Amino acid sequence: MAQPPVFVLSVPETPDDPEGSQEPSPYDESEVHDSFYQLIQEQSRWAAEEGLELQQREPGPGALGASGDDHQALLGPEGVPVHSTATLRILASMPSRTIGRSRGAILSQLYNRTVRLRRRAARRPQLRDVGRSARPSLRLYDLELDPLVLEEEEKRVLLVKELQGLTVAQRDHVLRGMPLSLAEKRCLREESRTPRGKRRARQGGRGLPSCCSQLQDSCVLALHNLGLVLLSGLQALKPWRYALKRIGGQFGSSVLSYFLFLKTLLAFNVLLLLPLLAFIVGVQAAFPPAPPASVPAFTGLELLTGGGRFAHTVLYYGYYSNATLSQPCASPPDGGQCPPEAGGLPYNMPLAYLFTVGVAFFITCITLVYSMSRSFGESYRVGSTSGVHAISVFCSWDYKVTQKWASRLQHDNIRTQLKELLAVWQLRRGPRSMCWRLRRVAVLGLVWLLCLGTTLGCTVAVYNFSELMIKSPGSTEREGALLALPLVVCLLNLGAPYLYRGLAALERHDSPVLEVYVAICRNLILKMVTLGILCYHWLGRRVGTLRDQCWENFVGQELYRLMVMDFLFTLLDTLFGELVWRLISERTLKRRGKPEFDIAGNVLELIYGQTLTWLGVLFSPLLPAMQIIKLLLLFYVKKTSLMANCQAPRRPWKASHMSTVFISLLCFPSFLGAAIFLCYAVWQVKPSSICGPFRTLDTMYEAGKVWVRHLERAGPRVSWLPWIHRYLLENTFPIYLVSALLLAVIYLNIQVVKGQRKVICLLKEQISNEGEDKIFLINKLQSVYERKERSRAGRTEEAAMPPALFTDDGDAW
């Protein structure tokens, strides 16, 4: 009868190392598991053969090599040769594989039972000495006979008891820091939880009935769920919660930059509106002035013109009082006057109006500069495309995503990113000939001349029409005539970009990024020149013709009408420029492609609308609130039109610096121009004498001087406030000093970013060199090991060769 088969568990072991002298490497753990996997496969195969006796394997050279010499090359589960034990020991001691081992060394020793049992393999009884029906499994043998297992189980019980003594937050923090697998952490968390029966016993010992405890737990759980529902509802109210990820995944970072810029403008307007509501609008609404004798009825046309009944509300400058506001006191019973302290703290409305607008602009300026410097640093820090292809391929997927729609969205996002990265390499072309370059320069010069000529023609048209509106006697009396100038301006701003786009088709730029930048530059010149003509029209011409009227209200209404008409024309452009054009191209022209999203035109519309808001803050404090409503509506309208009527760019490109360009254009031409306009209105233009908080002053800035005179007469306790006003506000040197410091900060931020870019390049080179050093070290170790193996194999063959062979060879010689 054949002998039972012999199971040999071959695990390489270093004999010269004492037991427990070195921390086992992760590779040894995987080798032991692979050996157990082979043993299980053999047992399953023998059990399937039902009564067939197998021949015992004869020990051959392979077996000797497998169990005799520990320096022989190891074989993986598929028979693929791997590195030697010495090489693996060096790899296991590398810094990248030993990070975090010292943090949980004590706890990790409790869970490497398989590796420790490897060292006791020589003392285990072989399976051939035990009958097949009475062979215990290795796991049962370990649990019943090995004292190390009992000791580890006792340590595990102690660990669970220690975890039970901690709070839930501390327990989760400790378990999160343990170098264990998720399954083991989950088991420890379940074992360390307090059982429900013990919890009830504790509560019963304290005298709390079980029904009250259940009711309390139910109330706490219901409140917790209600809070989660409210929090998710607040998150869902954000217009960019899910839409931005979807837009970025389907249309790329170039189209996404428009919506990110819209989100930034929304934050700027909220930051600008809060102080205006708190210190101007809210206070004046709490202390309304006396209503006029006749208030016009609401007709609905005010929604477009901004006049009529709206002129007698907190929307415009003329509604605000020039008096000191205070709480009225009740009349004394004796008929006397109220004491001075009965009215409460007085509130100087002119001073509050001037300083609130100034502080709001200063906060906006600081936020803009900070955003620009931060965006500049991030774009040039992350914008490099060298070496990111492998990262995008192997490290972009988020394995925590479980929902189907989220995984599809992430798939689209990664695919779009790869298209944008590969498009950068496609733009690299060879050198051009001299004739091609001359032809290119001639075409560019001709297109730029036509574009500048169009801009000049639009500027002349706006100037002549504004002069015509001044000369017409009834232009300010008829409500419908007030919409003429905003209508002309919006028509020119809508038609000129289409002409620029047609001329840009002649240029045929190789880079889509350059094409967008050129379109932004041309549209920006048109809109800024048009706004400059309008500012001259308002402060240079209208002030003289409206001396007996409230010209501040007229300027505020003009800006209101421009904002409303700009929003309406944006909607018309979205309807006819995207929806109708898609229908025509699909049904009439039989084209499959949809129109692309015009990034340059839409971004310039946002900058233009924000400039109108900054220009009108002084004359209409609630204009930022209207801008917020407009931006929210634009977000939903543009998102819906983009998903339904537009397609992804035919030439994908990565917009790494686009946000920086948008913030820079918003800061310098837009905000700087609005600040100059408002400073001129505050310091130089005489206010109206019949309305507003500065009606009795020569300039708006004089309200600060009047306040300083009152402080000088108040006494020596507030003498430092007039000194601050005289030497810091009236003197021009601090203003120039602050401007110089601001420019210095911007310059230093630019230099710091340049330094960071150099450091990042050096770090990337160092990482590359470290990788090459590791590869070189592994190759050297492997070559040394192979030489030793060849020499040892040669000595083994010489020792195993019979002496007769040497005799025959000697005789032959």
Phi, psi and omega in degrees: 000137184290147178286153178295150183293153182260128176259119179244115178269100185267111177234119181298141180215141181274114186286332185279355178263130177293159184291129178077010181280342183224144179292127180295144181274160176299335181289322177300322178298317180293326179294320179295318178295325177294321178295317176297325178296319177295320180296318179295320178298319179294318178297320179295320180293320179290325180292332181284344184272353167047077170095350179281126179274137181261147176287142178286136182287134177280136178293126180240193180296327181295321180292320177299317179291333182285329185246344184272307187254125182277351181269001179285154183295138181278154177243135179281186181295337180259008181081013181273127180293139179237186183289164182283174181293321180295318178295319179294326177295322178290320178296322181291336179269005178290152183301326182292340181253358179247007179289129178087358182286324181290336182293319183234042184295321182293316181289326181291336178291341179285343189239019174250045183298322183295323181288323179290323179293341176299326183284346179258016184294329183291335182269359179281144174288141180285150184288345180287341179276358183241140178296158184292325180283340184250016181281117176281154178285160179296325180294318179293323178296318180295319185289328187264328190251337187273120178290337178295325179295318178296320179295320179292325177294322176296320177294325179293320178297318177297321179296320179295320178296320177295323178291327178292334179282352179267164174284171183295318180294316179294322179296317178295323179294318180293316179294326180293330180273354180284139178279062182237168177283165181295325180294318179292322176296322180294321178295317178296322179293320179292321180288330182276354177288145180285127179300154184293324180295317177295323180295320178292324179295320177297316180295323178293326176294331177279353178093013181264124181294156182291323180294322177294322178294320177295320178295320179294317178296322179294320178294317179296318179293321179294319177295322178296316178295323178295320177296321178295321179294318178295320179295318177294326176294320177294322177294325180288338179289340179292129182288347184251016186296308181246337186292324183295321178294321180292319179294316179296326180286327184266327187242354175092174183288339180292313177288326179296330180298329178296314182288327174294322177293322176297321176296321177295318178296325177297319177293320178298319181289324175296318178295328179282327185283328186301308178295328178294320178291324186284321190248348181238296187293313182295318181293317180291327176292329177287331179237074184290146177284175179292134181291151178291171183294317182231122178250123181295150179283158180278123182250346183097336177289342179296337178295334177263318185272333183078001181261206178068234183292333180296337181291344181250034177233177180289001181291331188238163184298323186292345181282338189279145186273157176255014182261173175269118184276140178206161180285124180292145181258158177288144182293133180296153181293333181276002179082010180278189180269159178289144175292159184297327183275356183286332182281357181082190183285125179288150182234111182280105185292316178300317180294318179296321180298314183291313185287328179294316178296319179294316180292321178298320178291324179293317177297320178297321179296314180296319180295321178296315180296318178295317180295321181293315180294321179293317179295322177298316180293318181292321183293321180274346175275323183257346189286350180290132182259006181279123176082009182263355180293315179294323178296318180293327182282315189260341188237010184272336186283136178260111185282357175278349180286125182240333182283152185291316181293326179290320178293323177293320178295318178293324176298315179296322181294315180294320180297318179293321178297319178295322177298317181294322179291320180288333179293333178295321180288332180287339180282348181280108182242169182285177180293150180260161179279166182291323178295320178296321180293319178295318177297324179294316179295320179296318179294318179297317179296318179295318180294320180292323177296318178295320180292316178293325176295321176296319178297318178296320178296319177295322180295316179297321179295318179294319181294314181294321180291324177294321176294323177295322177294327178289321184284335180288129187290325185258023183288333180263355182263326180272132182293321182291329180290339180291340181274359185291309182296313175300327179294317179295317180297316181291325176296317178294319179292337178273321184279324183297319178299327177293323176293320177298322180293322177293322177290328179293338177294336177285336184284322178056063178291140177289323183261126175293334177295315178296324178297318178293319180296320179294317178296321178296319181297316182292316179293326179294319178298317180298312185288322181290321178293320177297317178294326176297318176297320179293321177297319175295324178295321183283309186271339182262330184247315184289330180297322179287327181275344182244045182292322182270007180236175180272092184290336177295321176295323179295317178295318178298320178292323176298317178292324176298315180294321178297320180293316180294315180294324177296320178294317180295319179290330175295320176295320178294321178295321177294322182288307185273329182280338183241308183289307182294320179295326176293318179295321179293316182292329181276324187260318183272308182277350177058043177259146178273330185281141175270163177292153178274158180282125182280098184289315184297311182296318181290323177293319179293330174296320177295316179295321178296315178295323178291326176295319175299323179294314180293325178293329186261005181298320181292328185260344178213092185297339180267010178295324174299327177295320176295324178294324177297314178298319180296318181293321178296315178295320178297324180299311182291321181294313181293323179294316179295317178294324179296315181291328186265326192244349186242163177236167178294153179303136180294329174248095183294146179210151184268120182268069182283329182252008187292319179297323178295319179295318180296315180294322179295317177295325178291329184280307191275301181288320188280297184292321180296319178295319178295322179295320178295319179298314181289323177296320177295319179293327182281321188267334191242326188273137179281130179290166177291149182266001184239356183207163172088167180285349182244032188289337182259007185249160177283323176222161177293329181292340181292344176298326175292321178294319178298320178295323179294322178295321177295322179292324179295328178275351183285334180132176184284350183292331180245028181291340182286336178292315174299326179295318179297318181294321184289317188263345181249332182255315180285327180284136182279343182297315178299327179294315177295324179294316178296320178296318178295320178295322179296316177295325178294321178296318178298316180296318179295322177297320178297317179293322177297319178295320176298318177296321177296323177297319178295319179295321179296319177297318179295320179294322177296319177296321179294320177297318178297318179294322178297319177297319178294324177295320179294318178297317179297318180295317179296319179296320179295315179298319180294322178293320177296318180295319179295322177296319178296320180294320179295318179293321179292322178295323178295318178294325179293319179294321178294322179290328181276351182284134181295151179292335181297329179297319179294325180292317179295321179294321179294321178293327180293324177289000000 
